[in-house]
């Protein structure tokens, strides 16, 4: 039986609201389904987040399907591969779209291998090309873009790093529960220890103040923390600061760090390398402080301050503290 739908698959979303990345793949899926003239389906593995039926309605999802199994809550890699592959073998979607989380990086290529379909990772956008799909993807660590053309039924993993427009209205969709026999799945990957982050996550922050190598010295990172505190936000960093041990990796914004989407992103002493921008280009407003007026970050910034970060930061902290008081 052919489903002939574009299917968005998500897993490990948690019980509460949807992370913004999930909404972006729903947005991409809706666009592709509309271009192909087919319905949009949403496959959820494991727990159904509370907001899912309402979000499904808003994104024009025609069918919301859930596979429940203890091995999928949280989703373990081998179980997820089997559940998704079995679903696709039965329903043959025109394209399967995943949000490229760390877990999806493991799962997507294996699903494609089982289905003998193409897989494209690091996807940014997708268009139709006759029967085929053209996917623009980030390559070489974000330094360049490539375009892949693949036949029907591919597995596409998208990096969610763009602002999602308001999805519109729609009545909540009633989920349909599917079964998949996962009893014979033996997980081959054992997680011995998970990285633990204390406190709120950059991914959810409304305001982020990030520092880069332009701060000059690890002691100066305290100014970033002070400004973030004064503005009620969180402190982020470019990768060199993590590599140098100024801050721990939970602060890193970028391709190999956190993908953020705050209302305000203030980048201080950051050059604007593509790998950093991959983690902050979905910010609603980006403000840059850099002493080099030619710095690439200014091409992305809505507002820019050209000058020495060590002179500008104390002034911003003073104003933010006064405004807060
Ligand atoms: C595979 C791969 C993955 C990567 N992943 C990430 C990632 O996730 N996140 C990330 O951030 N990077 C990542 N990188 C590294 C990335 O390519 C850049 O090297 C890095 O982002 C640069 O950090 P930066 O802007 O702080 O430093 P620099 O590029 O050194 O820029 C420093 C900036 O500060 C300015 N400056 C200097 N002094 C002052 C001053 N006193 N006042 C104001 N401005 C000043 C300079 O003009 C310059 O623009 C990755 C690279 C690779 C290859």
mmCIF file of C-alpha atoms and ligand atoms in Angstrom:
data_model
loop_
_atom_site.group_PDB
_atom_site.id
_atom_site.type_symbol
_atom_site.label_atom_id
_atom_site.label_comp_id
_atom_site.label_asym_id
_atom_site.label_seq_id
_atom_site.Cartn_x
_atom_site.Cartn_y
_atom_site.Cartn_z
ATOM 1 C CA UNK A 1 0.000 0.000 0.000
ATOM 2 C CA UNK A 2 1.406 3.385 -0.908
ATOM 3 C CA UNK A 3 0.889 6.225 1.523
ATOM 4 C CA UNK A 4 2.050 8.821 -0.996
ATOM 5 C CA UNK A 5 2.470 11.348 1.788
ATOM 6 C CA UNK A 6 5.364 13.384 3.067
ATOM 7 C CA UNK A 7 6.029 12.009 6.548
ATOM 8 C CA UNK A 8 7.704 13.934 9.320
ATOM 9 C CA UNK A 9 9.071 11.684 12.046
ATOM 10 C CA UNK A 10 9.978 12.899 15.532
ATOM 11 C CA UNK A 11 11.124 11.117 18.630
ATOM 12 C CA UNK A 12 12.170 12.013 22.171
ATOM 13 C CA UNK A 13 10.309 15.282 22.176
ATOM 14 C CA UNK A 14 9.240 14.954 25.809
ATOM 15 C CA UNK A 15 5.754 15.317 27.171
ATOM 16 C CA UNK A 16 5.359 19.088 27.183
ATOM 17 C CA UNK A 17 5.560 21.586 24.364
ATOM 18 C CA UNK A 18 7.327 20.954 21.106
ATOM 19 C CA UNK A 19 10.919 22.063 20.710
ATOM 20 C CA UNK A 20 11.261 24.675 18.001
ATOM 21 C CA UNK A 21 13.228 22.298 15.795
ATOM 22 C CA UNK A 22 10.237 19.989 15.550
ATOM 23 C CA UNK A 23 8.108 22.869 14.348
ATOM 24 C CA UNK A 24 10.660 23.689 11.686
ATOM 25 C CA UNK A 25 10.555 20.196 10.209
ATOM 26 C CA UNK A 26 6.768 20.319 10.265
ATOM 27 C CA UNK A 27 7.001 23.634 8.417
ATOM 28 C CA UNK A 28 9.425 22.148 5.847
ATOM 29 C CA UNK A 29 7.253 19.036 5.527
ATOM 30 C CA UNK A 30 4.142 21.102 4.934
ATOM 31 C CA UNK A 31 5.870 23.055 2.150
ATOM 32 C CA UNK A 32 7.094 19.901 0.431
ATOM 33 C CA UNK A 33 3.755 18.117 0.759
ATOM 34 C CA UNK A 34 2.023 21.105 -0.773
ATOM 35 C CA UNK A 35 4.529 21.260 -3.681
ATOM 36 C CA UNK A 36 4.014 17.537 -4.339
ATOM 37 C CA UNK A 37 0.246 17.796 -3.912
ATOM 38 C CA UNK A 38 0.225 15.052 -1.251
ATOM 39 C CA UNK A 39 -0.862 15.043 2.414
ATOM 40 C CA UNK A 40 1.487 15.643 5.328
ATOM 41 C CA UNK A 41 1.700 12.852 7.919
ATOM 42 C CA UNK A 42 3.438 13.031 11.289
ATOM 43 C CA UNK A 43 4.862 9.912 12.904
ATOM 44 C CA UNK A 44 5.711 10.234 16.618
ATOM 45 C CA UNK A 45 7.781 7.520 18.272
ATOM 46 C CA UNK A 46 7.176 7.080 21.993
ATOM 47 C CA UNK A 47 5.367 9.564 24.198
ATOM 48 C CA UNK A 48 3.066 11.973 22.431
ATOM 49 C CA UNK A 49 3.922 15.514 23.540
ATOM 50 C CA UNK A 50 0.931 17.334 24.984
ATOM 51 C CA UNK A 51 1.065 20.005 22.296
ATOM 52 C CA UNK A 52 1.278 17.553 19.386
ATOM 53 C CA UNK A 53 -2.421 17.285 18.350
ATOM 54 C CA UNK A 54 -2.782 21.083 18.379
ATOM 55 C CA UNK A 55 0.512 21.618 16.521
ATOM 56 C CA UNK A 56 -0.501 18.969 13.974
ATOM 57 C CA UNK A 57 -3.668 20.951 13.276
ATOM 58 C CA UNK A 58 -1.784 24.211 12.916
ATOM 59 C CA UNK A 59 0.735 22.705 10.478
ATOM 60 C CA UNK A 60 -1.911 21.110 8.286
ATOM 61 C CA UNK A 61 -1.041 17.526 9.245
ATOM 62 C CA UNK A 62 -3.579 15.111 7.763
ATOM 63 C CA UNK A 63 -2.713 12.140 9.992
ATOM 64 C CA UNK A 64 -0.912 12.028 13.337
ATOM 65 C CA UNK A 65 0.382 8.546 14.083
ATOM 66 C CA UNK A 66 2.069 7.334 17.219
ATOM 67 C CA UNK A 67 4.022 4.146 17.870
ATOM 68 C CA UNK A 68 4.079 3.421 21.593
ATOM 69 C CA UNK A 69 6.514 0.965 23.104
ATOM 70 C CA UNK A 70 8.706 1.021 26.236
ATOM 71 C CA UNK A 71 11.745 0.780 23.925
ATOM 72 C CA UNK A 72 10.694 4.060 22.317
ATOM 73 C CA UNK A 73 10.238 6.089 25.521
ATOM 74 C CA UNK A 74 12.943 7.314 25.418
ATOM 75 C CA UNK A 75 13.721 6.069 21.940
ATOM 76 C CA UNK A 76 16.672 3.714 21.736
ATOM 77 C CA UNK A 77 18.520 3.686 18.436
ATOM 78 C CA UNK A 78 17.939 0.102 17.275
ATOM 79 C CA UNK A 79 14.277 0.202 18.297
ATOM 80 C CA UNK A 80 13.769 3.527 16.522
ATOM 81 C CA UNK A 81 15.448 2.204 13.358
ATOM 82 C CA UNK A 82 13.177 -0.827 13.315
ATOM 83 C CA UNK A 83 9.998 1.120 14.097
ATOM 84 C CA UNK A 84 10.619 3.755 11.421
ATOM 85 C CA UNK A 85 11.791 1.260 8.792
ATOM 86 C CA UNK A 86 8.782 -0.997 9.367
ATOM 87 C CA UNK A 87 6.471 1.988 9.073
ATOM 88 C CA UNK A 88 8.105 3.116 5.825
ATOM 89 C CA UNK A 89 8.106 -0.388 4.329
ATOM 90 C CA UNK A 90 4.362 -0.556 4.921
ATOM 91 C CA UNK A 91 3.494 3.010 3.960
ATOM 92 C CA UNK A 92 6.185 4.036 1.432
ATOM 93 C CA UNK A 93 6.161 7.796 2.074
ATOM 94 C CA UNK A 94 7.312 10.107 -0.729
ATOM 95 C CA UNK A 95 9.872 11.516 1.694
ATOM 96 C CA UNK A 96 10.661 10.920 5.340
ATOM 97 C CA UNK A 97 11.813 14.060 7.144
ATOM 98 C CA UNK A 98 13.584 14.053 10.498
ATOM 99 C CA UNK A 99 14.783 16.851 12.702
ATOM 100 C CA UNK A 100 18.558 16.353 12.865
ATOM 101 C CA UNK A 101 19.061 15.830 16.578
ATOM 102 C CA UNK A 102 22.022 13.836 17.877
ATOM 103 C CA UNK A 103 19.792 10.746 17.930
ATOM 104 C CA UNK A 104 18.535 11.370 14.408
ATOM 105 C CA UNK A 105 22.138 11.491 13.192
ATOM 106 C CA UNK A 106 22.461 7.847 14.238
ATOM 107 C CA UNK A 107 19.028 6.734 13.153
ATOM 108 C CA UNK A 108 18.492 8.421 9.735
ATOM 109 C CA UNK A 109 21.345 6.778 7.763
ATOM 110 C CA UNK A 110 20.486 3.370 9.188
ATOM 111 C CA UNK A 111 16.824 3.718 8.224
ATOM 112 C CA UNK A 112 17.852 4.723 4.705
ATOM 113 C CA UNK A 113 20.207 1.741 4.534
ATOM 114 C CA UNK A 114 17.437 -0.663 5.497
ATOM 115 C CA UNK A 115 15.049 0.860 2.990
ATOM 116 C CA UNK A 116 17.722 1.072 0.280
ATOM 117 C CA UNK A 117 16.905 4.757 -0.164
ATOM 118 C CA UNK A 118 19.032 7.877 -0.353
ATOM 119 C CA UNK A 119 19.769 9.799 2.825
ATOM 120 C CA UNK A 120 20.635 13.486 2.973
ATOM 121 C CA UNK A 121 21.924 14.919 6.238
ATOM 122 C CA UNK A 122 22.392 18.593 7.204
ATOM 123 C CA UNK A 123 19.425 19.588 5.024
ATOM 124 C CA UNK A 124 18.403 23.243 4.926
ATOM 125 C CA UNK A 125 15.655 23.382 2.319
ATOM 126 C CA UNK A 126 13.994 21.142 -0.232
ATOM 127 C CA UNK A 127 12.321 21.661 -3.595
ATOM 128 C CA UNK A 128 10.682 19.385 -6.104
ATOM 129 C CA UNK A 129 12.383 18.623 -9.404
ATOM 130 C CA UNK A 130 9.936 16.567 -11.455
ATOM 131 C CA UNK A 131 9.679 13.225 -9.649
ATOM 132 C CA UNK A 132 12.882 13.937 -7.781
ATOM 133 C CA UNK A 133 13.714 16.179 -4.854
ATOM 134 C CA UNK A 134 16.464 18.769 -4.724
ATOM 135 C CA UNK A 135 17.806 19.290 -1.241
ATOM 136 C CA UNK A 136 20.088 22.135 -0.270
ATOM 137 C CA UNK A 137 22.383 21.017 2.545
ATOM 138 C CA UNK A 138 25.243 22.384 4.552
ATOM 139 C CA UNK A 139 28.617 20.738 3.852
ATOM 140 C CA UNK A 140 32.240 20.822 4.982
ATOM 141 C CA UNK A 141 31.364 21.830 8.518
ATOM 142 C CA UNK A 142 29.003 24.572 7.341
ATOM 143 C CA UNK A 143 31.536 26.289 5.054
ATOM 144 C CA UNK A 144 29.589 25.635 1.908
ATOM 145 C CA UNK A 145 26.220 24.537 0.552
ATOM 146 C CA UNK A 146 25.610 21.584 -1.742
ATOM 147 C CA UNK A 147 22.534 20.572 -3.697
ATOM 148 C CA UNK A 148 21.595 16.905 -3.902
ATOM 149 C CA UNK A 149 19.025 15.505 -6.293
ATOM 150 C CA UNK A 150 17.453 12.265 -5.104
ATOM 151 C CA UNK A 151 14.670 9.980 -6.242
ATOM 152 C CA UNK A 152 11.371 9.307 -4.422
ATOM 153 C CA UNK A 153 11.282 7.982 -0.858
ATOM 154 C CA UNK A 154 14.487 9.484 0.586
ATOM 155 C CA UNK A 155 15.284 9.989 4.263
ATOM 156 C CA UNK A 156 16.037 13.658 4.895
ATOM 157 C CA UNK A 157 17.483 15.049 8.114
ATOM 158 C CA UNK A 158 17.126 18.804 8.474
ATOM 159 C CA UNK A 159 19.124 21.152 10.650
ATOM 160 C CA UNK A 160 16.590 23.438 12.264
ATOM 161 C CA UNK A 161 18.180 26.852 12.193
ATOM 162 C CA UNK A 162 15.717 29.208 10.601
ATOM 163 C CA UNK A 163 12.883 31.183 12.108
ATOM 164 C CA UNK A 164 9.539 29.417 11.582
ATOM 165 C CA UNK A 165 6.713 31.646 10.371
ATOM 166 C CA UNK A 166 3.412 31.545 12.265
ATOM 167 C CA UNK A 167 1.834 28.239 11.189
ATOM 168 C CA UNK A 168 -1.764 29.455 10.996
ATOM 169 C CA UNK A 169 -4.992 27.953 12.338
ATOM 170 C CA UNK A 170 -6.283 24.402 12.329
ATOM 171 C CA UNK A 171 -8.270 22.057 14.555
ATOM 172 C CA UNK A 172 -6.314 19.571 16.690
ATOM 173 C CA UNK A 173 -5.734 16.192 15.045
ATOM 174 C CA UNK A 174 -6.733 13.006 16.857
ATOM 175 C CA UNK A 175 -3.718 10.696 17.099
ATOM 176 C CA UNK A 176 -3.881 7.172 15.793
ATOM 177 C CA UNK A 177 -1.882 4.538 17.705
ATOM 178 C CA UNK A 178 0.099 2.018 15.663
ATOM 179 C CA UNK A 179 1.864 -1.102 16.841
ATOM 180 C CA UNK A 180 5.271 -2.426 15.941
ATOM 181 C CA UNK A 181 6.770 -5.601 17.383
ATOM 182 C CA UNK A 182 10.060 -4.523 18.920
ATOM 183 C CA UNK A 183 10.430 -7.540 21.238
ATOM 184 C CA UNK A 184 13.364 -8.983 19.282
ATOM 185 C CA UNK A 185 15.320 -5.702 19.216
ATOM 186 C CA UNK A 186 18.566 -5.936 21.157
ATOM 187 C CA UNK A 187 20.111 -2.530 21.601
ATOM 188 C CA UNK A 188 23.738 -2.566 20.502
ATOM 189 C CA UNK A 189 24.515 0.906 21.815
ATOM 190 C CA UNK A 190 24.654 1.302 25.566
ATOM 191 C CA UNK A 191 24.742 4.828 27.006
ATOM 192 C CA UNK A 192 27.072 4.646 29.999
ATOM 193 C CA UNK A 193 26.768 8.242 31.095
ATOM 194 C CA UNK A 194 24.840 11.203 29.761
ATOM 195 C CA UNK A 195 26.194 14.749 29.756
ATOM 196 C CA UNK A 196 24.380 16.678 32.481
ATOM 197 C CA UNK A 197 23.614 20.345 32.172
ATOM 198 C CA UNK A 198 22.595 22.332 35.215
ATOM 199 C CA UNK A 199 20.011 25.058 34.888
ATOM 200 C CA UNK A 200 18.189 26.350 31.836
ATOM 201 C CA UNK A 201 19.330 25.413 28.352
ATOM 202 C CA UNK A 202 20.546 27.814 25.670
ATOM 203 C CA UNK A 203 18.164 26.119 23.237
ATOM 204 C CA UNK A 204 15.187 27.585 25.110
ATOM 205 C CA UNK A 205 16.628 31.005 26.038
ATOM 206 C CA UNK A 206 14.861 34.198 24.939
ATOM 207 C CA UNK A 207 17.986 36.332 25.351
ATOM 208 C CA UNK A 208 21.560 35.154 24.781
ATOM 209 C CA UNK A 209 24.757 37.146 25.178
ATOM 210 C CA UNK A 210 27.644 35.281 23.551
ATOM 211 C CA UNK A 211 31.339 35.997 23.729
ATOM 212 C CA UNK A 212 34.064 35.081 21.273
ATOM 213 C CA UNK A 213 37.810 35.148 20.930
ATOM 214 C CA UNK A 214 37.667 38.924 20.608
ATOM 215 C CA UNK A 215 37.304 39.057 24.406
ATOM 216 C CA UNK A 216 41.043 38.427 24.458
ATOM 217 C CA UNK A 217 41.288 36.696 27.821
ATOM 218 C CA UNK A 218 39.295 34.134 29.789
ATOM 219 C CA UNK A 219 38.833 36.573 32.701
ATOM 220 C CA UNK A 220 36.922 38.918 30.389
ATOM 221 C CA UNK A 221 34.229 36.280 29.882
ATOM 222 C CA UNK A 222 32.882 37.415 33.267
ATOM 223 C CA UNK A 223 31.633 40.541 31.463
ATOM 224 C CA UNK A 224 29.523 38.354 29.150
ATOM 225 C CA UNK A 225 28.052 36.562 32.162
ATOM 226 C CA UNK A 226 27.330 39.886 33.913
ATOM 227 C CA UNK A 227 25.596 41.335 30.877
ATOM 228 C CA UNK A 228 23.566 38.159 30.360
ATOM 229 C CA UNK A 229 22.505 38.252 34.040
ATOM 230 C CA UNK A 230 21.612 41.943 33.875
ATOM 231 C CA UNK A 231 19.488 41.326 30.757
ATOM 232 C CA UNK A 232 17.795 38.248 32.205
ATOM 233 C CA UNK A 233 19.396 36.019 29.601
ATOM 234 C CA UNK A 234 21.977 33.247 29.303
ATOM 235 C CA UNK A 235 25.646 33.401 28.402
ATOM 236 C CA UNK A 236 26.871 31.640 25.271
ATOM 237 C CA UNK A 237 30.235 31.304 23.581
ATOM 238 C CA UNK A 238 31.927 30.567 20.298
ATOM 239 C CA UNK A 239 33.786 27.301 20.012
ATOM 240 C CA UNK A 240 37.351 28.551 20.568
ATOM 241 C CA UNK A 241 36.352 29.586 24.093
ATOM 242 C CA UNK A 242 35.204 26.048 24.786
ATOM 243 C CA UNK A 243 38.293 24.547 23.143
ATOM 244 C CA UNK A 244 40.492 26.813 25.271
ATOM 245 C CA UNK A 245 38.617 25.787 28.431
ATOM 246 C CA UNK A 246 37.236 29.266 29.246
ATOM 247 C CA UNK A 247 33.719 27.800 29.520
ATOM 248 C CA UNK A 248 32.205 24.323 29.360
ATOM 249 C CA UNK A 249 30.664 22.928 26.209
ATOM 250 C CA UNK A 250 27.066 23.553 27.323
ATOM 251 C CA UNK A 251 27.738 27.220 26.410
ATOM 252 C CA UNK A 252 28.845 26.578 22.850
ATOM 253 C CA UNK A 253 26.586 27.948 20.145
ATOM 254 C CA UNK A 254 26.938 26.613 16.627
ATOM 255 C CA UNK A 255 26.993 23.686 14.303
ATOM 256 C CA UNK A 256 28.730 21.469 16.834
ATOM 257 C CA UNK A 257 27.157 23.211 19.828
ATOM 258 C CA UNK A 258 23.672 24.379 20.698
ATOM 259 C CA UNK A 259 21.210 25.443 18.011
ATOM 260 C CA UNK A 260 19.470 28.465 19.503
ATOM 261 C CA UNK A 261 16.553 30.642 18.416
ATOM 262 C CA UNK A 262 16.266 33.489 20.949
ATOM 263 C CA UNK A 263 14.439 36.750 20.498
ATOM 264 C CA UNK A 264 17.719 38.591 21.013
ATOM 265 C CA UNK A 265 21.229 37.295 20.305
ATOM 266 C CA UNK A 266 24.082 39.616 21.218
ATOM 267 C CA UNK A 267 27.389 38.451 19.708
ATOM 268 C CA UNK A 268 30.445 40.095 21.228
ATOM 269 C CA UNK A 269 33.893 39.640 19.697
ATOM 270 C CA UNK A 270 32.632 36.899 17.396
ATOM 271 C CA UNK A 271 33.694 36.934 13.741
ATOM 272 C CA UNK A 272 30.538 35.338 12.316
ATOM 273 C CA UNK A 273 31.983 32.083 10.940
ATOM 274 C CA UNK A 274 29.346 29.939 9.245
ATOM 275 C CA UNK A 275 29.710 27.242 11.893
ATOM 276 C CA UNK A 276 28.836 29.722 14.625
ATOM 277 C CA UNK A 277 25.984 31.249 12.631
ATOM 278 C CA UNK A 278 24.438 27.787 12.236
ATOM 279 C CA UNK A 279 23.583 28.026 15.929
ATOM 280 C CA UNK A 280 22.178 31.558 16.051
ATOM 281 C CA UNK A 281 20.864 32.553 12.643
ATOM 282 C CA UNK A 282 17.294 31.770 13.733
ATOM 283 C CA UNK A 283 17.484 34.586 16.308
ATOM 284 C CA UNK A 284 14.754 37.177 15.771
ATOM 285 C CA UNK A 285 17.202 40.032 16.347
ATOM 286 C CA UNK A 286 20.961 39.717 16.178
ATOM 287 C CA UNK A 287 23.183 42.483 17.544
ATOM 288 C CA UNK A 288 26.952 42.374 17.012
ATOM 289 C CA UNK A 289 29.832 44.084 18.772
ATOM 290 C CA UNK A 290 33.111 43.861 16.897
ATOM 291 C CA UNK A 291 36.051 46.178 16.441
ATOM 292 C CA UNK A 292 36.421 45.192 12.771
ATOM 293 C CA UNK A 293 33.746 46.881 10.715
ATOM 294 C CA UNK A 294 34.364 44.335 7.932
ATOM 295 C CA UNK A 295 33.642 41.365 10.244
ATOM 296 C CA UNK A 296 31.256 38.845 8.647
ATOM 297 C CA UNK A 297 28.963 38.987 11.678
ATOM 298 C CA UNK A 298 27.744 42.422 10.558
ATOM 299 C CA UNK A 299 26.224 40.839 7.448
ATOM 300 C CA UNK A 300 23.880 38.914 9.736
ATOM 301 C CA UNK A 301 23.298 41.581 12.381
ATOM 302 C CA UNK A 302 20.304 43.869 12.511
ATOM 303 C CA UNK A 303 22.257 46.279 14.724
ATOM 304 C CA UNK A 304 26.023 46.601 14.960
ATOM 305 C CA UNK A 305 28.410 48.371 17.301
ATOM 306 C CA UNK A 306 31.916 48.852 15.925
ATOM 307 C CA UNK A 307 34.379 49.174 18.775
ATOM 308 C CA UNK A 308 36.356 47.495 21.503
ATOM 309 C CA UNK A 309 34.271 44.921 23.370
ATOM 310 C CA UNK A 310 36.105 45.662 26.598
ATOM 311 C CA UNK A 311 35.005 49.295 26.445
ATOM 312 C CA UNK A 312 31.467 48.619 25.216
ATOM 313 C CA UNK A 313 30.573 45.744 27.564
ATOM 314 C CA UNK A 314 30.887 47.682 30.862
ATOM 315 C CA UNK A 315 28.669 50.397 29.402
ATOM 316 C CA UNK A 316 26.037 47.870 28.267
ATOM 317 C CA UNK A 317 26.139 46.205 31.694
ATOM 318 C CA UNK A 318 25.636 49.565 33.408
ATOM 319 C CA UNK A 319 22.637 50.430 31.233
ATOM 320 C CA UNK A 320 21.121 46.961 31.585
ATOM 321 C CA UNK A 321 21.495 47.042 35.372
ATOM 322 C CA UNK A 322 19.963 50.522 35.567
ATOM 323 C CA UNK A 323 17.037 49.441 33.386
ATOM 324 C CA UNK A 324 16.529 46.341 35.517
ATOM 325 C CA UNK A 325 16.618 48.297 38.828
HETATM 326 C C1 LIG B 1 33.602 21.295 11.713
HETATM 327 C C2 LIG B 1 33.638 22.591 12.458
HETATM 328 C C3 LIG B 1 32.658 22.837 13.391
HETATM 329 C C4 LIG B 1 32.653 24.047 14.100
HETATM 330 N N1 LIG B 1 31.664 24.289 15.013
HETATM 331 C C5 LIG B 1 31.617 25.498 15.627
HETATM 332 C C6 LIG B 1 30.575 25.810 16.526
HETATM 333 O O1 LIG B 1 29.687 24.995 16.808
HETATM 334 N N2 LIG B 1 30.553 27.037 17.081
HETATM 335 C C7 LIG B 1 31.517 27.982 16.818
HETATM 336 O O2 LIG B 1 31.436 29.091 17.371
HETATM 337 N N3 LIG B 1 32.536 27.698 15.978
HETATM 338 C C8 LIG B 1 32.611 26.484 15.395
HETATM 339 N N4 LIG B 1 33.668 26.204 14.575
HETATM 340 C C9 LIG B 1 34.778 27.180 14.504
HETATM 341 C C10 LIG B 1 34.489 28.326 13.542
HETATM 342 O O3 LIG B 1 34.903 27.972 12.249
HETATM 343 C C11 LIG B 1 35.283 29.588 13.971
HETATM 344 O O4 LIG B 1 36.647 29.276 14.017
HETATM 345 C C12 LIG B 1 34.857 30.153 15.313
HETATM 346 O O5 LIG B 1 33.456 30.336 15.350
HETATM 347 C C13 LIG B 1 35.541 31.490 15.520
HETATM 348 O O6 LIG B 1 35.268 31.947 16.816
HETATM 349 P P1 LIG B 1 35.338 33.489 17.131
HETATM 350 O O7 LIG B 1 34.459 34.251 16.214
HETATM 351 O O8 LIG B 1 35.145 33.654 18.599
HETATM 352 O O9 LIG B 1 36.886 33.832 16.871
HETATM 353 P P2 LIG B 1 37.592 34.607 15.686
HETATM 354 O O10 LIG B 1 37.234 34.063 14.377
HETATM 355 O O11 LIG B 1 39.019 34.668 16.063
HETATM 356 O O12 LIG B 1 36.966 36.070 15.737
HETATM 357 C C14 LIG B 1 37.189 36.976 16.777
HETATM 358 C C15 LIG B 1 36.472 38.268 16.404
HETATM 359 O O13 LIG B 1 36.616 39.184 17.456
HETATM 360 C C16 LIG B 1 36.901 40.468 16.920
HETATM 361 N N5 LIG B 1 37.660 41.180 17.940
HETATM 362 C C17 LIG B 1 38.961 41.025 18.296
HETATM 363 N N6 LIG B 1 39.257 41.824 19.343
HETATM 364 C C18 LIG B 1 38.135 42.514 19.631
HETATM 365 C C19 LIG B 1 37.810 43.483 20.604
HETATM 366 N N7 LIG B 1 38.711 43.911 21.506
HETATM 367 N N8 LIG B 1 36.554 43.980 20.613
HETATM 368 C C20 LIG B 1 35.629 43.579 19.710
HETATM 369 N N9 LIG B 1 35.889 42.650 18.779
HETATM 370 C C21 LIG B 1 37.114 42.124 18.748
HETATM 371 C C22 LIG B 1 37.679 40.211 15.659
HETATM 372 O O14 LIG B 1 37.543 41.306 14.762
HETATM 373 C C23 LIG B 1 37.009 38.935 15.140
HETATM 374 O O15 LIG B 1 35.955 39.255 14.268
HETATM 375 C C24 LIG B 1 33.688 25.000 13.861
HETATM 376 C C25 LIG B 1 34.650 24.735 12.908
HETATM 377 C C26 LIG B 1 34.645 23.543 12.220
HETATM 378 C C27 LIG B 1 35.701 23.297 11.189
#
